[in-house]
XYZ file of N, CA and C in Angstrom:
339
model
N 29.278 -6.483 -2.459
C 28.611 -7.762 -2.706
C 27.113 -7.578 -2.563
N 26.337 -8.428 -3.183
C 24.874 -8.313 -3.155
C 24.296 -9.570 -2.531
N 23.361 -9.385 -1.596
C 22.746 -10.487 -0.880
C 21.240 -10.378 -0.981
N 20.561 -11.473 -1.288
C 19.101 -11.466 -1.352
C 18.544 -11.589 0.056
N 17.553 -10.768 0.393
C 16.861 -10.854 1.671
C 15.367 -10.841 1.409
N 14.572 -11.134 2.425
C 13.117 -11.146 2.259
C 12.474 -10.149 3.206
N 11.619 -9.265 2.674
C 10.851 -8.306 3.467
C 9.458 -8.202 2.877
N 8.536 -9.022 3.279
C 7.138 -8.976 2.853
C 6.913 -9.218 1.370
N 7.935 -9.268 0.570
C 7.759 -9.466 -0.859
C 8.970 -10.236 -1.381
N 8.778 -11.076 -2.364
C 9.920 -11.790 -2.919
C 10.826 -10.838 -3.699
N 12.023 -11.251 -3.942
C 12.983 -10.544 -4.783
C 13.348 -9.160 -4.275
N 13.650 -9.065 -2.993
C 14.191 -7.830 -2.451
C 15.685 -8.028 -2.361
N 16.469 -7.075 -2.846
C 17.918 -7.221 -2.801
C 18.523 -6.143 -1.922
N 19.638 -6.468 -1.290
C 20.346 -5.542 -0.431
C 21.797 -5.523 -0.886
N 22.354 -4.342 -1.132
C 23.758 -4.249 -1.529
C 24.401 -3.088 -0.800
N 25.710 -3.153 -0.593
C 26.429 -2.041 0.027
C 27.599 -1.668 -0.857
N 28.012 -0.384 -0.753
C 29.052 0.126 -1.632
C 29.858 1.173 -0.877
N 31.174 1.214 -1.091
C 32.047 2.177 -0.442
C 32.261 3.386 -1.341
N 32.418 4.556 -0.698
C 32.741 5.760 -1.468
C 34.246 5.924 -1.628
N 35.041 4.956 -1.162
C 36.493 5.005 -1.253
C 37.138 5.766 -0.103
N 36.349 6.400 0.738
C 36.861 7.178 1.865
C 36.473 6.543 3.204
N 36.043 5.299 3.178
C 35.668 4.610 4.405
C 34.194 4.684 4.743
N 33.438 5.469 3.998
C 31.989 5.554 4.230
C 31.297 4.587 3.278
N 30.470 3.731 3.848
C 29.731 2.756 3.055
C 28.264 3.142 3.017
N 27.599 2.852 1.936
C 26.157 3.081 1.843
C 25.489 1.770 1.478
N 24.316 1.540 2.023
C 23.531 0.354 1.703
C 22.326 0.754 0.873
N 21.895 -0.117 0.015
C 20.738 0.165 -0.836
C 19.773 -1.009 -0.758
N 18.514 -0.710 -0.490
C 17.460 -1.720 -0.446
C 16.572 -1.501 -1.655
N 16.339 -2.532 -2.445
C 15.528 -2.410 -3.658
C 14.382 -3.397 -3.616
N 13.162 -2.897 -3.753
C 11.986 -3.741 -3.913
C 11.763 -3.855 -5.415
N 11.847 -5.039 -5.960
C 11.695 -5.194 -7.399
C 10.242 -5.194 -7.840
N 9.326 -5.439 -6.919
C 7.893 -5.427 -7.241
C 7.117 -5.104 -5.966
N 6.856 -3.827 -5.731
C 6.192 -3.385 -4.499
C 4.749 -3.879 -4.467
N 4.321 -4.370 -3.301
C 2.942 -4.806 -3.085
C 2.397 -4.091 -1.850
N 1.073 -4.098 -1.680
C 0.440 -3.428 -0.542
C 1.056 -3.803 0.794
N 1.376 -5.063 0.974
C 1.933 -5.545 2.240
C 3.301 -4.969 2.577
N 3.961 -4.329 1.609
C 5.262 -3.722 1.870
C 5.147 -2.378 2.579
N 3.942 -1.796 2.623
C 3.746 -0.480 3.233
C 4.088 -0.517 4.719
N 4.599 0.597 5.203
C 4.900 0.704 6.622
C 6.294 1.234 6.862
N 6.701 1.258 8.130
C 8.019 1.802 8.460
C 9.145 0.850 8.065
N 10.261 1.437 7.638
C 11.462 0.667 7.283
C 12.640 1.321 7.992
N 13.471 0.503 8.635
C 14.673 0.974 9.317
C 15.877 0.205 8.789
N 17.068 0.722 9.039
C 18.269 -0.028 8.669
C 19.231 -0.075 9.844
N 20.166 -1.005 9.747
C 21.205 -1.179 10.763
C 22.473 -1.580 10.020
N 23.596 -1.056 10.454
C 24.890 -1.447 9.886
C 25.578 -2.389 10.864
N 26.273 -3.380 10.326
C 27.022 -4.275 11.194
C 28.240 -4.821 10.455
N 29.221 -5.239 11.212
C 30.405 -5.912 10.674
C 30.915 -6.875 11.738
N 32.127 -7.397 11.575
C 32.644 -8.395 12.518
C 32.836 -7.836 13.921
N 32.872 -6.498 14.065
C 33.079 -5.879 15.375
C 31.798 -5.524 16.110
N 30.651 -5.687 15.467
C 29.405 -5.386 16.146
C 28.370 -4.779 15.216
N 27.316 -4.239 15.851
C 26.207 -3.674 15.081
C 25.850 -2.300 15.615
N 25.337 -1.465 14.738
C 24.863 -0.133 15.126
C 23.461 -0.242 15.724
N 22.969 0.871 16.250
C 21.564 0.932 16.640
C 20.751 1.083 15.365
N 19.465 0.818 15.435
C 18.600 0.985 14.263
C 18.481 2.457 13.900
N 18.384 2.735 12.615
C 18.181 4.100 12.140
C 16.775 4.569 12.482
N 16.535 5.854 12.305
C 15.170 6.358 12.371
C 14.393 5.726 11.216
N 13.098 5.602 11.371
C 12.282 4.936 10.350
C 11.927 5.896 9.226
N 11.827 5.343 8.033
C 11.208 6.023 6.913
C 9.935 5.235 6.618
N 8.984 5.844 5.958
C 7.717 5.163 5.732
C 7.500 4.906 4.247
N 7.119 3.693 3.904
C 6.781 3.333 2.531
C 5.260 3.371 2.397
N 4.761 4.251 1.530
C 3.333 4.416 1.284
C 3.033 3.843 -0.094
N 2.299 2.741 -0.157
C 2.026 2.059 -1.425
C 0.665 2.494 -1.965
N 0.646 3.045 -3.166
C -0.592 3.471 -3.830
C -1.143 2.306 -4.649
N -2.472 2.134 -4.650
C -3.080 1.063 -5.431
C -4.515 1.426 -5.793
N -4.985 0.846 -6.876
C -6.338 1.102 -7.378
C -7.377 0.490 -6.438
N -8.607 1.006 -6.466
C -9.660 0.439 -5.623
C -9.882 -1.051 -5.880
N -10.146 -1.770 -4.805
C -10.434 -3.205 -4.890
C -11.414 -3.577 -3.789
N -11.934 -4.787 -3.844
C -12.908 -5.299 -2.875
C -14.116 -4.362 -2.761
N -14.616 -3.897 -3.900
C -15.761 -2.984 -3.928
C -17.042 -3.774 -3.658
N -17.857 -3.270 -2.732
C -19.092 -3.981 -2.386
C -20.123 -3.013 -1.824
N -21.388 -3.308 -2.091
C -22.480 -2.620 -1.410
C -22.723 -3.421 -0.152
N -22.581 -2.764 0.987
C -22.691 -3.479 2.258
C -24.109 -3.395 2.799
N -24.431 -4.316 3.652
C -25.771 -4.375 4.233
C -26.619 -5.372 3.471
N -27.886 -5.071 3.326
C -28.817 -5.989 2.675
C -28.573 -6.034 1.173
N -28.868 -7.169 0.538
C -28.662 -7.308 -0.898
C -29.823 -6.761 -1.702
N -30.998 -6.618 -1.090
C -32.168 -6.041 -1.764
C -32.772 -4.976 -0.865
N -32.962 -3.779 -1.408
C -33.589 -2.691 -0.660
C -35.051 -2.579 -1.082
N -35.930 -2.404 -0.134
C -37.337 -2.176 -0.417
C -37.641 -0.743 -0.031
N -38.127 0.025 -1.005
C -38.458 1.416 -0.744
C -39.956 1.634 -0.855
N -40.474 2.477 -0.017
C -41.878 2.861 -0.063
C -41.960 4.177 -0.813
N -42.923 4.296 -1.736
C -43.076 5.519 -2.507
C -43.114 6.725 -1.575
N -42.225 7.701 -1.872
C -42.133 8.892 -1.040
C -41.181 8.748 0.133
N -40.733 7.523 0.389
C -39.806 7.277 1.505
C -38.359 7.366 1.044
N -37.452 7.131 1.943
C -36.018 7.202 1.656
C -35.369 5.844 1.885
N -34.334 5.577 1.123
C -33.487 4.406 1.362
C -32.043 4.884 1.355
N -31.174 4.088 1.907
C -29.759 4.437 1.944
C -28.932 3.199 1.632
N -27.974 3.325 0.728
C -27.056 2.239 0.386
C -25.643 2.686 0.718
N -24.812 1.757 1.125
C -23.420 2.062 1.450
C -22.504 1.216 0.591
N -21.564 1.874 -0.069
C -20.569 1.183 -0.885
C -19.224 1.303 -0.180
N -18.468 0.217 -0.127
C -17.149 0.256 0.500
C -16.113 -0.288 -0.465
N -14.871 0.154 -0.296
C -13.770 -0.306 -1.135
C -12.449 -0.026 -0.429
N -11.444 -0.807 -0.759
C -10.082 -0.548 -0.315
C -9.391 0.236 -1.417
N -8.507 1.159 -1.075
C -7.757 1.907 -2.074
C -6.866 2.937 -1.425
N -5.773 3.276 -2.097
C -4.867 4.312 -1.622
C -4.360 5.086 -2.821
N -4.792 6.350 -2.976
C -5.545 7.143 -2.003
C -7.009 6.709 -1.909
N -7.735 7.310 -0.971
C -9.140 6.969 -0.746
C -9.927 7.084 -2.045
N -10.730 6.066 -2.369
C -11.491 6.113 -3.621
C -12.688 7.060 -3.557
N -13.113 7.480 -4.735
C -14.358 8.212 -4.924
C -15.354 7.204 -5.471
N -16.619 7.351 -5.121
C -17.625 6.375 -5.537
C -18.553 6.954 -6.590
N -18.988 6.099 -7.476
C -19.945 6.466 -8.515
C -21.084 5.460 -8.454
N -22.304 5.945 -8.451
C -23.478 5.066 -8.396
C -24.130 5.038 -9.769
N -24.501 3.845 -10.230
C -25.156 3.688 -11.527
C -26.454 2.902 -11.365
N -27.431 3.263 -12.188
C -28.694 2.540 -12.233
C -29.076 2.438 -13.696
N -29.260 1.212 -14.186
C -29.608 0.967 -15.575
C -28.618 1.629 -16.536
N -27.332 1.622 -16.174
C -26.301 2.122 -17.064
C -26.034 3.595 -17.014
N -26.881 4.397 -16.354
C -26.645 5.835 -16.291
C -26.051 6.208 -14.935
N -25.201 7.218 -14.923
C -24.582 7.661 -13.677
C -25.616 8.424 -12.843
N -25.840 7.969 -11.611
C -26.785 8.611 -10.710
C -26.090 9.652 -9.827
N -24.888 9.323 -9.349
C -24.180 10.234 -8.458
C -22.718 9.856 -8.404
N -21.870 10.851 -8.203
C -20.439 10.638 -8.040
C -19.997 11.459 -6.850
N -19.098 10.894 -6.041
C -18.599 11.665 -4.909
C -17.723 10.837 -4.012
N -17.180 11.484 -3.010
C -16.297 10.819 -2.064
C -17.086 9.940 -1.109
N -16.384 9.126 -0.395
C -16.939 8.184 0.578
C -17.854 8.856 1.547
């Protein structure tokens, strides 16, 4: 039988199936994985006679494109001729994003955080 359950995302289904020899397997399906689904997942078996202990955890690692990109700190930098300035760009992403700096449409620099 199939039962709908909720785990950080809508439309997660849980079903169990027998191999015909008394061993049952359960299957958890995320129909649309989102960032919030990342983290450890454990399972437990139960029936009318009781419940098992929790299984060892497996980890769900959700990959996603960079988002929330921003230059942090001041919105306008003032530089003195011959002096130095520093800008910091931040973003969320998995895996860690690489940054590219542009000025007037041309690429100034590319590299990791």
